[in-house]
Each structure stands twice: as C-alpha cells, then as structure tokens.
PDB file of C-alpha atoms in Angstrom:
ATOM      1  CA  MET A  11      89.097  86.305 112.602  1.00 72.00           C
ATOM      2  CA  SER A  12      90.284  88.945 114.808  1.00 86.00           C
ATOM      3  CA  LEU A  13      89.695  92.577 114.318  1.00 92.00           C
ATOM      4  CA  PHE A  14      93.747  92.987 113.794  1.00 93.00           C
ATOM      5  CA  ARG A  15      93.919  90.261 111.114  1.00 92.00           C
ATOM      6  CA  VAL A  16      91.088  91.356 109.083  1.00 93.00           C
ATOM      7  CA  ILE A  17      92.302  95.267 109.026  1.00 95.00           C
ATOM      8  CA  LEU A  18      95.947  93.736 107.989  1.00 94.00           C
ATOM      9  CA  ALA A  19      94.243  91.756 104.967  1.00 94.00           C
ATOM     10  CA  ILE A  20      93.164  94.893 104.127  1.00 94.00           C
ATOM     11  CA  ILE A  21      95.938  96.891 104.186  1.00 95.00           C
ATOM     12  CA  PHE A  22      98.737  94.081 103.353  1.00 95.00           C
ATOM     13  CA  PRO A  23      96.930  90.659 102.631  1.00 94.00           C
ATOM     14  CA  PRO A  24     100.632  88.238 102.214  1.00 95.00           C
ATOM     15  CA  LEU A  25     101.356  89.261 105.589  1.00 94.00           C
ATOM     16  CA  SER A  26      97.945  88.576 107.317  1.00 93.00           C
ATOM     17  CA  VAL A  27      98.228  84.952 106.003  1.00 93.00           C
ATOM     18  CA  LEU A  28     101.695  84.526 107.015  1.00 92.00           C
ATOM     19  CA  ASP A  29     101.038  81.874 109.576  1.00 90.00           C
ATOM     20  CA  LYS A  30      98.655  79.886 107.678  1.00 89.00           C
ATOM     21  CA  GLY A  31     101.133  78.228 105.612  1.00 88.00           C
ATOM     22  CA  CYS A  32     103.937  78.640 102.941  1.00 92.00           C
ATOM     23  CA  GLY A  33     101.067  77.607  99.930  1.00 92.00           C
ATOM     24  CA  SER A  34      98.685  79.948 101.583  1.00 92.00           C
ATOM     25  CA  PHE A  35     101.128  83.179 101.350  1.00 94.00           C
ATOM     26  CA  LEU A  36     102.629  82.633  97.628  1.00 95.00           C
ATOM     27  CA  ILE A  37      98.893  82.172  96.135  1.00 95.00           C
ATOM     28  CA  ILE A  38      97.915  85.186  98.329  1.00 95.00           C
ATOM     29  CA  LEU A  39     101.314  87.061  97.100  1.00 96.00           C
ATOM     30  CA  LEU A  40     100.416  86.045  93.448  1.00 96.00           C
ATOM     31  CA  LEU A  41      96.891  87.209  93.570  1.00 95.00           C
ATOM     32  CA  THR A  42      98.205  90.560  95.311  1.00 95.00           C
ATOM     33  CA  LEU A  43     100.786  91.101  92.249  1.00 96.00           C
ATOM     34  CA  CYS A  44      97.849  90.009  90.052  1.00 95.00           C
ATOM     35  CA  GLY A  45      95.912  93.361  91.534  1.00 93.00           C
ATOM     36  CA  TRP A  46      94.805  94.324  95.023  1.00 94.00           C
ATOM     37  CA  VAL A  47      91.465  93.056  95.540  1.00 96.00           C
ATOM     38  CA  PRO A  48      91.651  89.476  94.715  1.00 96.00           C
ATOM     39  CA  GLY A  49      94.693  89.087  97.132  1.00 95.00           C
ATOM     40  CA  VAL A  50      92.116  90.616  99.569  1.00 96.00           C
ATOM     41  CA  ILE A  51      89.391  88.944  98.877  1.00 96.00           C
ATOM     42  CA  GLY A  52      91.847  85.591  98.747  1.00 95.00           C
ATOM     43  CA  ALA A  53      93.241  86.592 102.261  1.00 94.00           C
ATOM     44  CA  LEU A  54      89.906  86.924 103.760  1.00 94.00           C
ATOM     45  CA  ILE A  55      88.496  83.836 102.722  1.00 94.00           C
ATOM     46  CA  ILE A  56      91.488  81.702 103.898  1.00 93.00           C
ATOM     47  CA  LEU A  57      91.355  84.028 107.432  1.00 92.00           C
ATOM     48  CA  ASN A  58      88.072  82.729 107.617  1.00 93.00           C
ATOM     49  CA  LYS A  59      88.050  78.960 107.029  1.00 87.00           C
ATOM     50  CA  ARG A  60      88.245  77.024 110.325  1.00 69.00           C
ATOM     51  CA  LYS A  61      90.438  74.009 111.026  1.00 59.00           C
TER      52      LYS A  61
END
C-alpha cells in the first residue's frame, strides 16, 4: 500500500480500489454514497489486504 494510494483513498475512495476489481469498486462506491467515512474505511481495508 503506497502513500499515493492512501491519499487517494482519503480524497476519493472508489478511485483508489479501481484496479482491485469491479466488485470492490462497486462496494466502495456504495459505501461512499452512504457516507464518506465508511467509504474511506472500506477502501483502506481493501488496500491493506494482501493477495
């Protein structure tokens, strides 16, 4: 998880998880529409997962 990704997750969460797949993008987009904080938390969790 790079510093650029963390900053992007704070500013616009769906864009930071775009390369993780369509499902992750849609989940984070829905969370962000419900509230900015849940979107940021979800994006950081997805970015922190290791494959």
